[in-house]
Amino acid sequence: MIDLSDLILTVWRHRVMALATLVAVLAATSVYIVTQKPVYRSTESLQLSSTDPTFLSEVNTLTPLYSELLTAQATLTLAQASLGSTPLASIAVRTFTDSPVVDLDASGGSADVAQRSATADVSALADRLAFQSALGVSGVTLAVIDGPSQADIVWPRPALSLGVAAIVGILLSVAVSWLVDARWRRLPALAVAPSTASTARDASGPASEDTTVTIGDITRRSQRRARNTHAR
């Protein structure tokens, strides 16, 4: 198990590399944020209503139905026609459990397009319901209760993106510091191993030579003694 104090000391020993890693991640994220096109979102809130006493008990079935009608291709085509050459923003619908309220979100490349698209889509559905009553539910009406709201930028989100990048950068800095430190620990061990083997060879060489010389001396002395004895 990695000790936290050891980890902190490891990062501190390689603080330059750790800081460089963190800066690189933040710089890359900043470049990404700058190069992104802003996305604006405008929301229009709608409410279903009916005089039928069973309406509230059926609301969880009705809101998905009208949500599908708001995003139907026929509705989007009418909305696009009302905008002319301006591209229709992306339309998404949110429903809420046990609530007759439906939120329509229009997301586009400009605040004006987002607001106009939200209004155009709601108007397109109202026209369809007026001419094709069978599309909706008898006795149920759809009315705007709020919006379209002022369009806000929903992407990119610099604070969130940089926050996530900082966390990722710190984790990468720790990982890089740990790997570099582990590599540095292995280098002395690799250097000591050849040195130890060389020392052993150097130590064994002279010893063998000394032993050989000593045996030779003994042999020559024995021969001289034998000659001396024979001479006598």
Coordinates of N, CA and C in Angstrom, one line a residue:
M1 N 0.8 -1.2 0.0 CA 0.0 0.0 0.0 C 0.9 1.2 0.0
I2 N 0.5 2.2 -0.8 CA 1.3 3.4 -0.9 C 1.0 4.4 0.3
D3 N 2.1 4.8 0.9 CA 2.0 5.7 2.0 C 1.8 7.1 1.5
L4 N 0.8 7.9 2.1 CA 0.5 9.2 1.6 C 1.7 10.1 1.8
S5 N 2.4 10.0 2.9 CA 3.6 10.9 3.1 C 4.7 10.6 2.1
D6 N 4.9 9.3 1.8 CA 5.9 9.0 0.7 C 5.5 9.5 -0.6
L7 N 4.2 9.5 -0.9 CA 3.7 10.0 -2.2 C 3.9 11.5 -2.2
I8 N 3.6 12.2 -1.2 CA 3.8 13.7 -1.1 C 5.3 14.0 -1.3
L9 N 6.2 13.3 -0.6 CA 7.6 13.5 -0.8 C 8.1 13.2 -2.2
T10 N 7.5 12.2 -2.8 CA 7.9 11.8 -4.2 C 7.5 13.0 -5.1
V11 N 6.3 13.5 -5.0 CA 5.9 14.6 -5.8 C 6.7 15.8 -5.6
W12 N 7.1 16.1 -4.3 CA 8.0 17.2 -4.0 C 9.3 17.1 -4.6
R13 N 9.9 15.9 -4.7 CA 11.2 15.7 -5.3 C 11.2 16.0 -6.8
H14 N 10.0 15.7 -7.4 CA 9.9 15.9 -8.8 C 8.9 17.0 -9.1
R15 N 8.9 18.0 -8.3 CA 7.9 19.1 -8.3 C 7.9 19.8 -9.7
V16 N 9.1 20.0 -10.3 CA 9.2 20.7 -11.5 C 8.4 19.9 -12.6
M17 N 8.6 18.6 -12.7 CA 7.9 17.8 -13.7 C 6.4 17.7 -13.4
A18 N 6.1 17.6 -12.1 CA 4.7 17.6 -11.7 C 4.0 18.9 -12.1
L19 N 4.6 20.0 -11.8 CA 4.0 21.3 -12.2 C 3.9 21.5 -13.7
A20 N 4.9 21.0 -14.4 CA 4.9 21.1 -15.9 C 3.7 20.3 -16.4
T21 N 3.5 19.1 -15.9 CA 2.4 18.3 -16.3 C 1.0 18.9 -16.1
L22 N 0.9 19.5 -14.9 CA -0.4 20.2 -14.5 C -0.6 21.4 -15.5
V23 N 0.4 22.2 -15.7 CA 0.3 23.4 -16.6 C 0.0 22.9 -18.0
A24 N 0.5 21.8 -18.5 CA 0.3 21.3 -19.8 C -1.2 20.9 -20.0
V25 N -1.8 20.3 -19.0 CA -3.2 19.9 -19.0 C -4.1 21.1 -19.0
L26 N -3.8 22.0 -18.2 CA -4.6 23.3 -18.1 C -4.5 24.1 -19.4
A27 N -3.3 24.1 -19.9 CA -3.1 24.9 -21.2 C -3.9 24.2 -22.3
A28 N -3.8 22.9 -22.4 CA -4.6 22.2 -23.5 C -6.1 22.4 -23.3
T29 N -6.6 22.4 -22.1 CA -8.0 22.6 -21.8 C -8.4 24.0 -22.2
S30 N -7.5 25.0 -21.9 CA -7.8 26.4 -22.2 C -7.9 26.6 -23.7
V31 N -7.0 26.0 -24.4 CA -7.0 26.1 -25.9 C -8.3 25.4 -26.4
Y32 N -8.7 24.3 -25.9 CA -9.9 23.6 -26.3 C -11.2 24.5 -26.1
I33 N -11.2 25.2 -24.9 CA -12.3 26.0 -24.6 C -12.4 27.2 -25.5
V34 N -11.3 27.8 -25.8 CA -11.3 29.0 -26.7 C -11.7 28.7 -28.1
T35 N -11.4 27.5 -28.5 CA -11.7 27.1 -29.9 C -13.2 26.6 -30.1
Q36 N -13.9 26.4 -29.0 CA -15.3 25.9 -29.1 C -16.2 27.0 -29.4
K37 N -17.2 26.7 -30.3 CA -18.3 27.7 -30.6 C -19.3 27.7 -29.4
P38 N -19.7 28.8 -29.0 CA -20.7 28.9 -27.9 C -22.1 28.4 -28.3
V39 N -22.7 27.7 -27.4 CA -24.1 27.2 -27.6 C -25.0 27.9 -26.6
Y40 N -26.0 28.5 -27.2 CA -27.0 29.3 -26.4 C -28.3 28.4 -26.2
R41 N -28.9 28.6 -25.1 CA -30.2 27.8 -24.8 C -31.2 28.8 -24.3
S42 N -32.4 28.6 -24.9 CA -33.6 29.4 -24.4 C -34.7 28.3 -24.1
T43 N -35.4 28.6 -23.0 CA -36.4 27.7 -22.5 C -37.8 28.3 -22.5
E44 N -38.8 27.5 -23.0 CA -40.2 28.0 -23.0 C -41.0 26.9 -22.2
S45 N -41.7 27.4 -21.2 CA -42.5 26.5 -20.4 C -43.9 26.4 -20.9
L46 N -44.4 25.2 -21.0 CA -45.8 25.0 -21.4 C -46.6 24.2 -20.3
Q47 N -47.9 24.4 -20.3 CA -48.7 23.6 -19.3 C -49.9 23.1 -20.0
L48 N -50.1 21.8 -19.7 CA -51.4 21.1 -20.1 C -52.5 21.4 -19.1
S49 N -53.7 21.6 -19.6 CA -54.8 21.8 -18.7 C -56.1 21.1 -19.2
S50 N -57.0 20.8 -18.4 CA -58.2 20.2 -18.8 C -59.3 20.3 -17.7
T51 N -60.5 20.3 -18.1 CA -61.6 20.3 -17.1 C -62.0 18.9 -16.6
D52 N -61.4 17.9 -17.2 CA -61.7 16.5 -16.9 C -61.2 16.2 -15.5
P53 N -62.0 15.7 -14.6 CA -61.6 15.4 -13.2 C -60.4 14.4 -13.2
T54 N -60.3 13.5 -14.2 CA -59.3 12.5 -14.2 C -58.0 13.0 -14.8
F55 N -57.9 14.3 -15.2 CA -56.8 14.8 -15.9 C -55.5 14.6 -15.1
L56 N -55.5 15.0 -13.8 CA -54.2 14.9 -13.1 C -53.7 13.4 -12.9
S57 N -54.7 12.5 -12.9 CA -54.3 11.1 -12.7 C -53.7 10.5 -14.0
E58 N -53.9 11.2 -15.2 CA -53.4 10.8 -16.5 C -52.3 11.7 -17.0
V59 N -51.8 12.6 -16.1 CA -50.8 13.6 -16.6 C -49.5 12.9 -17.0
N60 N -49.1 11.9 -16.3 CA -47.9 11.2 -16.7 C -47.9 10.5 -18.0
T61 N -49.1 10.3 -18.5 CA -49.3 9.7 -19.9 C -49.4 10.8 -20.9
L62 N -50.0 11.9 -20.5 CA -50.2 13.0 -21.5 C -49.0 13.8 -21.8
T63 N -48.2 14.1 -20.8 CA -47.0 14.9 -21.1 C -46.0 14.3 -22.1
P64 N -45.7 12.9 -22.0 CA -44.9 12.3 -23.0 C -45.5 12.4 -24.4
L65 N -46.8 12.4 -24.5 CA -47.5 12.5 -25.8 C -47.2 13.8 -26.4
Y66 N -47.4 14.9 -25.7 CA -47.2 16.2 -26.2 C -45.7 16.5 -26.4
S67 N -44.9 15.9 -25.6 CA -43.4 16.0 -25.8 C -43.0 15.5 -27.2
E68 N -43.6 14.3 -27.5 CA -43.3 13.7 -28.9 C -43.8 14.6 -30.0
L69 N -45.0 15.3 -29.8 CA -45.5 16.1 -30.8 C -44.7 17.4 -31.0
L70 N -44.1 17.9 -29.9 CA -43.2 19.1 -30.0 C -41.9 18.7 -30.8
T71 N -41.5 17.5 -30.7 CA -40.2 17.2 -31.4 C -40.5 16.3 -32.7
A72 N -41.7 16.2 -33.1 CA -42.0 15.4 -34.3 C -41.5 16.2 -35.5
Q73 N -41.1 15.4 -36.5 CA -40.5 16.0 -37.7 C -41.5 17.0 -38.4
A74 N -42.8 16.7 -38.4 CA -43.7 17.6 -39.0 C -43.8 18.9 -38.3
T75 N -43.7 18.9 -37.0 CA -43.6 20.1 -36.2 C -42.4 20.9 -36.5
L76 N -41.3 20.2 -36.5 CA -40.0 20.9 -36.8 C -39.9 21.5 -38.2
T77 N -40.5 20.8 -39.1 CA -40.5 21.3 -40.5 C -41.3 22.6 -40.6
L78 N -42.5 22.7 -39.9 CA -43.3 23.9 -39.9 C -42.5 25.0 -39.2
A79 N -41.8 24.7 -38.1 CA -41.0 25.7 -37.4 C -39.9 26.2 -38.2
Q80 N -39.2 25.3 -39.0 CA -38.1 25.8 -39.9 C -38.7 26.7 -41.0
A81 N -39.8 26.4 -41.5 CA -40.4 27.2 -42.5 C -40.7 28.6 -42.0
S82 N -41.1 28.7 -40.8 CA -41.4 30.0 -40.2 C -40.2 30.9 -40.0
L83 N -39.0 30.2 -39.8 CA -37.8 30.9 -39.7 C -37.1 31.3 -41.0
G84 N -37.6 30.8 -42.1 CA -37.0 31.1 -43.4 C -35.6 30.4 -43.5
S85 N -34.6 31.3 -43.9 CA -33.3 30.7 -44.1 C -32.5 30.5 -42.9
T86 N -33.0 31.0 -41.7 CA -32.3 30.8 -40.5 C -32.4 29.3 -40.0
P87 N -31.3 28.6 -39.8 CA -31.4 27.2 -39.3 C -32.1 27.1 -38.0
L88 N -33.0 26.1 -37.9 CA -33.7 25.9 -36.6 C -32.7 25.4 -35.6
A89 N -32.9 25.9 -34.4 CA -32.0 25.4 -33.3 C -32.4 23.9 -32.9
S90 N -31.6 23.3 -32.1 CA -31.9 21.9 -31.7 C -32.9 22.0 -30.6
I91 N -34.0 21.2 -30.8 CA -35.1 21.2 -29.9 C -35.1 20.0 -29.0
A92 N -35.3 20.2 -27.7 CA -35.4 19.1 -26.7 C -36.5 19.4 -25.7
V93 N -37.1 18.4 -25.2 CA -38.3 18.6 -24.3 C -38.0 17.9 -23.0
R94 N -38.4 18.5 -21.9 CA -38.3 17.9 -20.6 C -39.6 17.8 -19.9
T95 N -39.9 16.7 -19.4 CA -41.2 16.5 -18.6 C -40.9 16.2 -17.2
F96 N -41.9 16.3 -16.3 CA -41.7 16.1 -14.9 C -42.8 15.2 -14.3
T97 N -42.4 14.3 -13.5 CA -43.3 13.4 -12.9 C -44.4 14.1 -12.1
D98 N -45.7 13.6 -12.4 CA -46.9 14.2 -11.7 C -47.0 15.7 -11.9
S99 N -46.5 16.2 -13.0 CA -46.7 17.6 -13.3 C -47.2 17.8 -14.7
P100 N -48.1 18.8 -15.0 CA -48.6 19.0 -16.3 C -47.6 20.0 -17.1
V101 N -46.5 20.4 -16.5 CA -45.6 21.3 -17.1 C -44.6 20.6 -18.0
V102 N -44.4 21.2 -19.2 CA -43.4 20.7 -20.1 C -42.5 21.8 -20.5
D103 N -41.2 21.6 -20.4 CA -40.2 22.6 -20.7 C -39.6 22.3 -22.1
L104 N -39.6 23.2 -23.0 CA -39.0 23.1 -24.3 C -37.7 23.9 -24.3
D105 N -36.6 23.2 -24.6 CA -35.2 23.8 -24.7 C -34.8 23.9 -26.2
A106 N -34.5 25.1 -26.6 CA -33.9 25.4 -27.9 C -32.5 25.8 -27.8
S107 N -31.6 25.0 -28.4 CA -30.1 25.3 -28.3 C -29.6 25.6 -29.7
G108 N -28.9 26.8 -29.8 CA -28.4 27.2 -31.1 C -27.1 28.0 -31.0
G109 N -26.6 28.4 -32.1 CA -25.3 29.1 -32.1 C -25.4 30.6 -31.7
S110 N -26.6 31.1 -31.5 CA -26.8 32.5 -31.1 C -28.0 32.6 -30.2
A111 N -28.0 33.6 -29.4 CA -29.1 33.8 -28.5 C -30.4 34.1 -29.3
D112 N -30.4 34.8 -30.3 CA -31.5 35.2 -31.1 C -32.1 33.9 -31.8
V113 N -31.3 33.1 -32.3 CA -31.8 31.9 -33.0 C -32.4 30.9 -32.0
A114 N -31.8 30.8 -30.8 CA -32.4 30.0 -29.7 C -33.8 30.4 -29.3
Q115 N -33.9 31.7 -29.1 CA -35.2 32.2 -28.7 C -36.3 32.1 -29.8
R116 N -35.9 32.5 -31.0 CA -36.9 32.4 -32.1 C -37.3 30.9 -32.4
S117 N -36.3 30.0 -32.2 CA -36.6 28.6 -32.5 C -37.6 28.0 -31.5
A118 N -37.4 28.4 -30.2 CA -38.4 28.0 -29.2 C -39.8 28.4 -29.5
T119 N -39.9 29.7 -29.8 CA -41.2 30.3 -30.2 C -41.8 29.6 -31.4
A120 N -41.0 29.4 -32.4 CA -41.4 28.8 -33.7 C -41.9 27.4 -33.5
D121 N -41.3 26.6 -32.7 CA -41.7 25.2 -32.5 C -43.0 25.2 -31.8
V122 N -43.2 26.0 -30.7 CA -44.5 26.0 -30.0 C -45.6 26.5 -30.9
S123 N -45.3 27.5 -31.7 CA -46.4 28.0 -32.6 C -46.7 26.9 -33.7
A124 N -45.7 26.2 -34.1 CA -45.9 25.2 -35.1 C -46.8 24.1 -34.6
L125 N -46.6 23.6 -33.3 CA -47.5 22.6 -32.8 C -48.9 23.2 -32.5
A126 N -49.0 24.4 -32.1 CA -50.3 25.0 -32.0 C -51.1 25.0 -33.3
D127 N -50.4 25.3 -34.4 CA -51.1 25.3 -35.7 C -51.5 23.9 -36.1
R128 N -50.7 22.9 -35.8 CA -51.0 21.5 -36.1 C -52.2 21.0 -35.3
L129 N -52.3 21.4 -34.0 CA -53.4 21.0 -33.2 C -54.7 21.7 -33.6
A130 N -54.5 22.9 -34.1 CA -55.7 23.7 -34.5 C -56.3 23.1 -35.8
F131 N -55.5 22.6 -36.7 CA -56.0 22.0 -37.9 C -56.2 20.5 -37.9
Q132 N -55.5 19.8 -36.9 CA -55.6 18.4 -36.8 C -55.9 18.1 -35.3
S133 N -57.1 18.2 -35.0 CA -57.5 18.0 -33.6 C -57.2 16.6 -33.1
A134 N -57.2 15.6 -34.0 CA -57.0 14.2 -33.6 C -55.6 14.0 -33.1
L135 N -54.7 14.9 -33.4 CA -53.3 14.8 -32.9 C -53.2 14.8 -31.3
G136 N -54.0 15.7 -30.7 CA -54.0 15.8 -29.3 C -55.1 15.0 -28.6
V137 N -55.3 15.3 -27.4 CA -56.3 14.6 -26.6 C -57.5 15.6 -26.4
S138 N -58.6 15.0 -26.6 CA -59.9 15.9 -26.5 C -60.0 16.5 -25.1
G139 N -60.2 17.8 -25.1 CA -60.4 18.5 -23.8 C -59.2 19.0 -23.2
V140 N -58.0 18.6 -23.7 CA -56.7 19.0 -23.2 C -56.2 20.2 -24.0
T141 N -55.8 21.3 -23.3 CA -55.2 22.4 -24.0 C -53.8 22.6 -23.6
L142 N -53.0 23.3 -24.5 CA -51.6 23.5 -24.2 C -51.4 25.0 -24.3
A143 N -50.8 25.6 -23.2 CA -50.6 27.0 -23.1 C -49.2 27.3 -22.7
V144 N -48.7 28.5 -23.1 CA -47.4 28.9 -22.7 C -47.6 29.7 -21.4
I145 N -46.8 29.3 -20.4 CA -46.8 29.9 -19.1 C -45.6 30.7 -18.8
D146 N -44.5 30.5 -19.6 CA -43.3 31.3 -19.3 C -42.4 31.2 -20.5
G147 N -41.7 32.3 -20.9 CA -40.7 32.2 -21.9 C -41.2 32.8 -23.3
P148 N -40.3 32.7 -24.3 CA -39.0 32.1 -24.1 C -38.0 32.9 -23.3
S149 N -37.3 32.2 -22.5 CA -36.3 32.8 -21.6 C -35.2 33.5 -22.3
Q150 N -34.5 34.4 -21.7 CA -33.3 34.9 -22.2 C -32.2 33.8 -22.4
A151 N -31.7 33.7 -23.6 CA -30.7 32.6 -23.9 C -29.4 32.8 -23.2
D152 N -29.0 31.7 -22.6 CA -27.7 31.7 -21.8 C -26.8 30.7 -22.5
I153 N -25.5 31.0 -22.3 CA -24.5 30.1 -22.9 C -24.4 28.8 -22.0
V154 N -24.6 27.7 -22.6 CA -24.6 26.4 -21.9 C -23.3 25.6 -22.2
W155 N -22.6 26.0 -23.3 CA -21.3 25.4 -23.7 C -20.5 26.4 -24.5
P156 N -19.2 26.5 -24.2 CA -18.5 25.7 -23.2 C -18.7 26.3 -21.8
R157 N -18.3 25.5 -20.8 CA -18.4 26.0 -19.4 C -17.0 26.1 -18.9
P158 N -16.3 27.2 -19.0 CA -14.9 27.3 -18.6 C -14.6 26.9 -17.2
A159 N -15.4 27.3 -16.2 CA -15.2 27.0 -14.8 C -15.2 25.5 -14.6
L160 N -16.2 24.8 -15.1 CA -16.4 23.4 -15.0 C -15.2 22.7 -15.7
S161 N -15.0 23.1 -16.9 CA -13.9 22.4 -17.7 C -12.6 22.5 -17.0
L162 N -12.2 23.7 -16.6 CA -10.9 23.9 -15.9 C -10.8 23.2 -14.6
G163 N -12.0 23.1 -13.9 CA -12.0 22.4 -12.6 C -11.7 20.9 -12.8
V164 N -12.4 20.3 -13.8 CA -12.1 18.9 -14.2 C -10.7 18.7 -14.6
A165 N -10.2 19.7 -15.5 CA -8.8 19.6 -16.0 C -7.8 19.7 -14.8
A166 N -8.1 20.5 -13.8 CA -7.2 20.6 -12.7 C -7.1 19.3 -11.9
I167 N -8.2 18.6 -11.7 CA -8.2 17.3 -11.0 C -7.4 16.3 -11.8
V168 N -7.7 16.2 -13.2 CA -7.0 15.3 -14.0 C -5.5 15.6 -14.0
G169 N -5.2 16.9 -14.1 CA -3.8 17.3 -14.1 C -3.0 16.9 -12.9
I170 N -3.7 17.1 -11.7 CA -3.0 16.7 -10.5 C -2.8 15.2 -10.4
L171 N -3.8 14.4 -10.8 CA -3.6 12.9 -10.8 C -2.5 12.5 -11.8
L172 N -2.4 13.2 -12.9 CA -1.4 12.8 -13.9 C 0.0 13.3 -13.3
S173 N 0.0 14.4 -12.6 CA 1.3 14.9 -12.0 C 1.8 13.9 -11.0
V174 N 0.9 13.4 -10.2 CA 1.3 12.4 -9.2 C 1.8 11.1 -9.9
A175 N 1.1 10.6 -10.9 CA 1.5 9.4 -11.6 C 2.8 9.6 -12.3
V176 N 3.1 10.7 -12.9 CA 4.3 10.9 -13.6 C 5.5 11.0 -12.6
S177 N 5.3 11.7 -11.5 CA 6.3 11.8 -10.4 C 6.6 10.4 -9.9
W178 N 5.6 9.6 -9.7 CA 5.8 8.3 -9.1 C 6.6 7.4 -10.1
L179 N 6.3 7.5 -11.4 CA 7.0 6.6 -12.4 C 8.4 7.1 -12.5
V180 N 8.6 8.4 -12.6 CA 10.0 8.9 -12.7 C 10.8 8.5 -11.5
D181 N 10.2 8.6 -10.3 CA 11.0 8.3 -9.1 C 11.3 6.8 -9.1
A182 N 10.4 5.9 -9.5 CA 10.6 4.5 -9.6 C 11.8 4.2 -10.5
R183 N 11.8 4.9 -11.7 CA 12.9 4.7 -12.6 C 14.2 5.1 -12.0
W184 N 14.2 6.2 -11.4 CA 15.5 6.7 -10.8 C 16.0 5.7 -9.7
R185 N 15.1 5.1 -9.0 CA 15.5 4.1 -8.0 C 16.2 2.9 -8.6
R186 N 15.7 2.5 -9.8 CA 16.3 1.3 -10.4 C 17.7 1.6 -11.0
L187 N 18.0 2.8 -11.4 CA 19.3 3.1 -12.0 C 20.5 2.8 -11.1
P188 N 20.5 3.2 -9.8 CA 21.6 2.9 -8.9 C 21.8 1.4 -8.8
A189 N 20.7 0.6 -8.7 CA 20.8 -0.8 -8.6 C 21.5 -1.4 -9.8
L190 N 21.1 -0.9 -11.0 CA 21.7 -1.4 -12.2 C 23.2 -1.1 -12.3
A191 N 23.6 0.1 -11.8 CA 25.0 0.5 -11.8 C 25.8 -0.3 -10.8
V192 N 25.2 -0.7 -9.7 CA 26.0 -1.4 -8.6 C 26.3 -2.8 -9.1
A193 N 25.4 -3.5 -9.8 CA 25.5 -4.9 -10.1 C 26.8 -5.1 -11.0
P194 N 27.0 -4.4 -12.1 CA 28.3 -4.6 -12.8 C 29.5 -4.2 -12.0
S195 N 29.4 -3.2 -11.2 CA 30.5 -2.8 -10.4 C 30.9 -3.9 -9.4
T196 N 29.9 -4.5 -8.8 CA 30.2 -5.6 -7.9 C 30.8 -6.8 -8.5
A197 N 30.3 -7.1 -9.7 CA 30.9 -8.3 -10.5 C 32.4 -8.0 -10.9
S198 N 32.6 -6.7 -11.3 CA 34.0 -6.4 -11.6 C 34.9 -6.4 -10.4
T199 N 34.4 -6.0 -9.3 CA 35.3 -6.0 -8.1 C 35.6 -7.4 -7.7
A200 N 34.6 -8.3 -7.9 CA 34.8 -9.7 -7.5 C 35.9 -10.3 -8.4
R201 N 35.8 -10.0 -9.7 CA 36.8 -10.5 -10.7 C 38.2 -10.0 -10.3
D202 N 38.3 -8.7 -10.0 CA 39.6 -8.1 -9.7 C 40.2 -8.7 -8.4
A203 N 39.3 -9.0 -7.5 CA 39.8 -9.6 -6.2 C 40.2 -11.0 -6.4
S204 N 39.5 -11.8 -7.3 CA 39.9 -13.2 -7.5 C 41.2 -13.3 -8.3
G205 N 41.5 -12.3 -9.2 CA 42.6 -12.4 -10.1 C 43.9 -12.5 -9.4
P206 N 44.3 -11.5 -8.6 CA 45.5 -11.5 -7.9 C 45.7 -12.7 -6.9
A207 N 44.5 -13.1 -6.3 CA 44.6 -14.2 -5.4 C 45.1 -15.4 -6.1
S208 N 44.5 -15.7 -7.3 CA 44.9 -16.9 -8.1 C 46.4 -16.8 -8.5
E209 N 46.8 -15.5 -8.9 CA 48.2 -15.4 -9.2 C 49.1 -15.6 -8.0
D210 N 48.8 -15.1 -6.9 CA 49.6 -15.3 -5.7 C 49.7 -16.8 -5.4
T211 N 48.6 -17.5 -5.5 CA 48.6 -18.9 -5.2 C 49.5 -19.7 -6.2
T212 N 49.5 -19.3 -7.5 CA 50.3 -20.0 -8.5 C 51.8 -19.7 -8.2
V213 N 52.1 -18.5 -7.8 CA 53.5 -18.2 -7.6 C 54.0 -19.0 -6.3
T214 N 53.2 -19.1 -5.4 CA 53.6 -19.8 -4.1 C 53.8 -21.3 -4.4
I215 N 53.0 -21.9 -5.2 CA 53.2 -23.3 -5.6 C 54.5 -23.5 -6.4
G216 N 54.7 -22.5 -7.3 CA 56.0 -22.6 -8.1 C 57.2 -22.5 -7.2
D217 N 57.2 -21.7 -6.2 CA 58.3 -21.5 -5.3 C 58.5 -22.8 -4.6
I218 N 57.4 -23.4 -4.1 CA 57.5 -24.7 -3.3 C 58.1 -25.8 -4.2
T219 N 57.7 -25.8 -5.5 CA 58.2 -26.8 -6.4 C 59.7 -26.7 -6.6
R220 N 60.1 -25.4 -6.9 CA 61.5 -25.2 -7.1 C 62.4 -25.5 -5.9
R221 N 61.9 -25.2 -4.7 CA 62.6 -25.5 -3.5 C 62.7 -27.0 -3.3
S222 N 61.6 -27.7 -3.6 CA 61.7 -29.2 -3.4 C 62.7 -29.8 -4.4
Q223 N 62.8 -29.2 -5.6 CA 63.8 -29.7 -6.6 C 65.2 -29.4 -6.1
R224 N 65.4 -28.2 -5.6 CA 66.8 -27.9 -5.1 C 67.2 -28.8 -3.9
R225 N 66.3 -29.1 -3.0 CA 66.6 -30.0 -1.9 C 66.9 -31.4 -2.4
A226 N 66.1 -31.8 -3.4 CA 66.4 -33.2 -4.0 C 67.8 -33.2 -4.6
R227 N 68.2 -32.2 -5.3 CA 69.5 -32.2 -6.0 C 70.6 -32.1 -4.9
N228 N 70.4 -31.4 -3.8 CA 71.4 -31.2 -2.8 C 71.6 -32.6 -2.1
T229 N 70.5 -33.2 -1.9 CA 70.5 -34.6 -1.2 C 71.2 -35.6 -2.1
H230 N 71.0 -35.5 -3.3 CA 71.6 -36.5 -4.3 C 73.1 -36.2 -4.4
A231 N 73.5 -34.9 -4.3 CA 74.9 -34.6 -4.4 C 75.6 -35.1 -3.2
R232 N 75.0 -35.1 -2.0 CA 75.7 -35.6 -0.9 C 75.9 -37.1 -0.9

